[in-house]
Short mmCIF file of N, CA and C and ligand atoms in Angstrom, two decimals:
data_model
loop_
_atom_site.label_atom_id
_atom_site.label_comp_id
_atom_site.label_asym_id
_atom_site.label_seq_id
_atom_site.Cartn_x
_atom_site.Cartn_y
_atom_site.Cartn_z
N MET A 26 -21.57 1.50 -56.96
CA MET A 26 -23.02 1.37 -57.17
C MET A 26 -23.45 -0.04 -56.80
N GLU A 27 -24.60 -0.13 -56.14
CA GLU A 27 -25.17 -1.43 -55.79
C GLU A 27 -26.51 -1.60 -56.46
N GLN A 28 -26.96 -2.85 -56.49
CA GLN A 28 -28.24 -3.18 -57.12
C GLN A 28 -29.09 -3.93 -56.12
N ILE A 29 -30.39 -3.61 -56.08
CA ILE A 29 -31.30 -4.35 -55.21
C ILE A 29 -32.59 -4.58 -55.97
N VAL A 30 -33.27 -5.69 -55.68
CA VAL A 30 -34.58 -5.96 -56.25
C VAL A 30 -35.58 -6.03 -55.10
N ILE A 31 -36.64 -5.26 -55.19
CA ILE A 31 -37.65 -5.20 -54.12
C ILE A 31 -39.00 -5.61 -54.69
N GLY A 32 -39.67 -6.54 -54.00
CA GLY A 32 -41.01 -6.96 -54.40
C GLY A 32 -42.03 -5.91 -53.97
N ILE A 33 -42.94 -5.58 -54.88
CA ILE A 33 -43.93 -4.54 -54.62
C ILE A 33 -45.33 -5.08 -54.89
N GLY A 34 -46.22 -4.88 -53.91
CA GLY A 34 -47.60 -5.29 -54.08
C GLY A 34 -48.50 -4.09 -54.32
N GLY A 35 -49.57 -4.31 -55.07
CA GLY A 35 -50.58 -3.26 -55.24
C GLY A 35 -50.50 -2.46 -56.51
N MET A 36 -49.52 -2.77 -57.38
CA MET A 36 -49.46 -2.04 -58.65
C MET A 36 -50.41 -2.69 -59.64
N SER A 37 -51.30 -1.86 -60.24
CA SER A 37 -52.28 -2.45 -61.14
C SER A 37 -52.29 -1.86 -62.54
N CYS A 38 -51.50 -0.85 -62.80
CA CYS A 38 -51.44 -0.33 -64.16
C CYS A 38 -50.11 0.39 -64.38
N GLN A 39 -49.89 0.84 -65.62
CA GLN A 39 -48.60 1.49 -65.91
C GLN A 39 -48.48 2.84 -65.22
N GLY A 40 -49.62 3.41 -64.80
CA GLY A 40 -49.56 4.64 -64.02
C GLY A 40 -48.90 4.37 -62.67
N CYS A 41 -49.25 3.24 -62.06
CA CYS A 41 -48.62 2.84 -60.80
C CYS A 41 -47.12 2.68 -61.01
N VAL A 42 -46.73 2.06 -62.10
CA VAL A 42 -45.31 1.85 -62.41
C VAL A 42 -44.60 3.19 -62.48
N LYS A 43 -45.25 4.15 -63.14
CA LYS A 43 -44.65 5.47 -63.27
C LYS A 43 -44.54 6.17 -61.91
N ASN A 44 -45.56 6.01 -61.10
CA ASN A 44 -45.55 6.62 -59.77
C ASN A 44 -44.43 6.04 -58.90
N VAL A 45 -44.30 4.72 -58.89
CA VAL A 45 -43.25 4.08 -58.09
C VAL A 45 -41.88 4.50 -58.61
N SER A 46 -41.72 4.50 -59.93
CA SER A 46 -40.44 4.92 -60.51
C SER A 46 -40.10 6.34 -60.08
N GLY A 47 -41.10 7.20 -60.10
CA GLY A 47 -40.88 8.61 -59.78
C GLY A 47 -40.42 8.82 -58.35
N VAL A 48 -41.09 8.17 -57.38
CA VAL A 48 -40.70 8.39 -55.98
C VAL A 48 -39.33 7.80 -55.70
N LEU A 49 -38.97 6.72 -56.38
CA LEU A 49 -37.64 6.13 -56.16
C LEU A 49 -36.56 7.00 -56.79
N LEU A 50 -36.80 7.48 -57.99
CA LEU A 50 -35.81 8.32 -58.68
C LEU A 50 -35.62 9.65 -57.97
N ALA A 51 -36.60 10.07 -57.17
CA ALA A 51 -36.50 11.35 -56.46
C ALA A 51 -35.54 11.26 -55.27
N LEU A 52 -35.18 10.04 -54.85
CA LEU A 52 -34.28 9.88 -53.71
C LEU A 52 -32.84 10.14 -54.14
N PRO A 53 -32.14 11.02 -53.42
CA PRO A 53 -30.73 11.27 -53.75
C PRO A 53 -29.92 9.98 -53.61
N GLY A 54 -29.13 9.68 -54.61
CA GLY A 54 -28.31 8.48 -54.59
C GLY A 54 -28.85 7.36 -55.46
N VAL A 55 -30.09 7.52 -55.92
CA VAL A 55 -30.68 6.52 -56.82
C VAL A 55 -30.27 6.86 -58.25
N ALA A 56 -29.63 5.90 -58.92
CA ALA A 56 -29.10 6.16 -60.25
C ALA A 56 -30.04 5.67 -61.36
N ARG A 57 -30.67 4.51 -61.12
CA ARG A 57 -31.46 3.90 -62.19
C ARG A 57 -32.53 3.03 -61.57
N VAL A 58 -33.73 3.07 -62.14
CA VAL A 58 -34.85 2.28 -61.62
C VAL A 58 -35.57 1.61 -62.77
N GLU A 59 -35.83 0.31 -62.61
CA GLU A 59 -36.68 -0.39 -63.57
C GLU A 59 -37.79 -1.06 -62.78
N VAL A 60 -39.02 -0.67 -63.05
CA VAL A 60 -40.16 -1.25 -62.35
C VAL A 60 -40.94 -2.11 -63.32
N SER A 61 -41.23 -3.36 -62.89
CA SER A 61 -42.01 -4.27 -63.72
C SER A 61 -43.38 -4.51 -63.11
N LEU A 62 -44.42 -4.16 -63.86
CA LEU A 62 -45.79 -4.41 -63.42
C LEU A 62 -46.05 -5.92 -63.35
N GLU A 63 -45.60 -6.64 -64.40
CA GLU A 63 -45.83 -8.07 -64.49
C GLU A 63 -45.18 -8.82 -63.34
N ALA A 64 -43.93 -8.48 -63.06
CA ALA A 64 -43.19 -9.17 -62.00
C ALA A 64 -43.52 -8.63 -60.62
N GLY A 65 -44.10 -7.43 -60.56
CA GLY A 65 -44.37 -6.81 -59.27
C GLY A 65 -43.10 -6.52 -58.50
N GLN A 66 -42.15 -5.92 -59.20
CA GLN A 66 -40.91 -5.62 -58.50
C GLN A 66 -40.18 -4.43 -59.12
N ALA A 67 -39.27 -3.88 -58.31
CA ALA A 67 -38.43 -2.79 -58.76
C ALA A 67 -36.98 -3.21 -58.64
N SER A 68 -36.20 -2.92 -59.68
CA SER A 68 -34.76 -3.11 -59.65
C SER A 68 -34.14 -1.72 -59.57
N ILE A 69 -33.32 -1.51 -58.53
CA ILE A 69 -32.79 -0.18 -58.24
C ILE A 69 -31.28 -0.20 -58.19
N ALA A 70 -30.64 0.68 -58.95
CA ALA A 70 -29.19 0.87 -58.86
C ALA A 70 -28.95 2.13 -58.03
N PHE A 71 -28.12 2.00 -56.98
CA PHE A 71 -27.99 3.12 -56.05
C PHE A 71 -26.60 3.19 -55.43
N ASP A 72 -26.30 4.37 -54.88
CA ASP A 72 -25.06 4.59 -54.14
C ASP A 72 -25.33 4.29 -52.67
N PRO A 73 -24.75 3.21 -52.13
CA PRO A 73 -25.05 2.79 -50.76
C PRO A 73 -24.57 3.78 -49.70
N GLU A 74 -23.75 4.73 -50.10
CA GLU A 74 -23.33 5.75 -49.13
C GLU A 74 -24.39 6.84 -48.98
N LYS A 75 -25.36 6.86 -49.87
CA LYS A 75 -26.35 7.93 -49.85
C LYS A 75 -27.77 7.46 -49.54
N VAL A 76 -28.06 6.22 -49.87
CA VAL A 76 -29.45 5.79 -49.77
C VAL A 76 -29.49 4.27 -49.59
N GLY A 77 -30.63 3.74 -49.11
CA GLY A 77 -30.69 2.31 -48.87
C GLY A 77 -32.10 1.77 -48.76
N ALA A 78 -32.18 0.49 -48.36
CA ALA A 78 -33.44 -0.25 -48.40
C ALA A 78 -34.54 0.40 -47.56
N GLY A 79 -34.19 0.97 -46.41
CA GLY A 79 -35.20 1.59 -45.56
C GLY A 79 -35.90 2.75 -46.26
N GLN A 80 -35.12 3.53 -46.99
CA GLN A 80 -35.70 4.67 -47.70
C GLN A 80 -36.50 4.21 -48.92
N PHE A 81 -36.07 3.11 -49.54
CA PHE A 81 -36.85 2.57 -50.67
C PHE A 81 -38.22 2.12 -50.17
N ARG A 82 -38.21 1.41 -49.04
CA ARG A 82 -39.47 0.93 -48.47
C ARG A 82 -40.39 2.11 -48.12
N ALA A 83 -39.82 3.12 -47.47
CA ALA A 83 -40.63 4.27 -47.04
C ALA A 83 -41.23 5.00 -48.25
N ALA A 84 -40.44 5.14 -49.31
CA ALA A 84 -40.92 5.85 -50.50
C ALA A 84 -42.04 5.07 -51.19
N ILE A 85 -41.85 3.76 -51.29
CA ILE A 85 -42.85 2.92 -51.96
C ILE A 85 -44.14 2.87 -51.15
N GLU A 86 -44.01 2.69 -49.85
CA GLU A 86 -45.20 2.64 -48.99
C GLU A 86 -45.88 4.00 -48.95
N GLY A 87 -45.07 5.07 -48.97
CA GLY A 87 -45.63 6.42 -48.97
C GLY A 87 -46.45 6.71 -50.22
N ALA A 88 -46.11 6.03 -51.31
CA ALA A 88 -46.85 6.20 -52.56
C ALA A 88 -48.10 5.32 -52.59
N GLY A 89 -48.29 4.52 -51.54
CA GLY A 89 -49.52 3.73 -51.43
C GLY A 89 -49.41 2.27 -51.83
N PHE A 90 -48.18 1.77 -51.92
CA PHE A 90 -47.98 0.38 -52.32
C PHE A 90 -47.38 -0.43 -51.18
N ASP A 91 -47.37 -1.74 -51.34
CA ASP A 91 -46.85 -2.62 -50.30
C ASP A 91 -45.49 -3.16 -50.70
N VAL A 92 -44.59 -3.22 -49.73
CA VAL A 92 -43.28 -3.82 -49.96
C VAL A 92 -43.29 -5.24 -49.41
N ALA A 93 -42.88 -6.17 -50.24
CA ALA A 93 -42.92 -7.59 -49.84
C ALA A 93 -41.84 -7.87 -48.80
MO1 9UX B 128 -53.44 3.12 -62.35
MO2 9UX B 128 -52.09 3.03 -59.91
O1 9UX B 128 -55.22 3.71 -63.01
O2 9UX B 128 -51.41 4.15 -58.42
S1 9UX B 128 -52.03 4.67 -61.44
S2 9UX B 128 -54.14 2.10 -60.53
#
């Protein structure tokens, strides 16, 4: 398992946090997600053989947010 922290722009409430968490957790290979509204970032634990940074970016941007 690997860990990555991704900066996210555009989150303005806990609903956004829930939405970002949901799209990330829906990706196969993602084990654990912690999204912080205050810090504007997501910490993701994942299996690097199944998923990676490109898919995290696509999922976050697809949900309407910006990846730093
Ligand atoms: Mo909050 Mo975010 O009212 O996608 S859910 S602004």
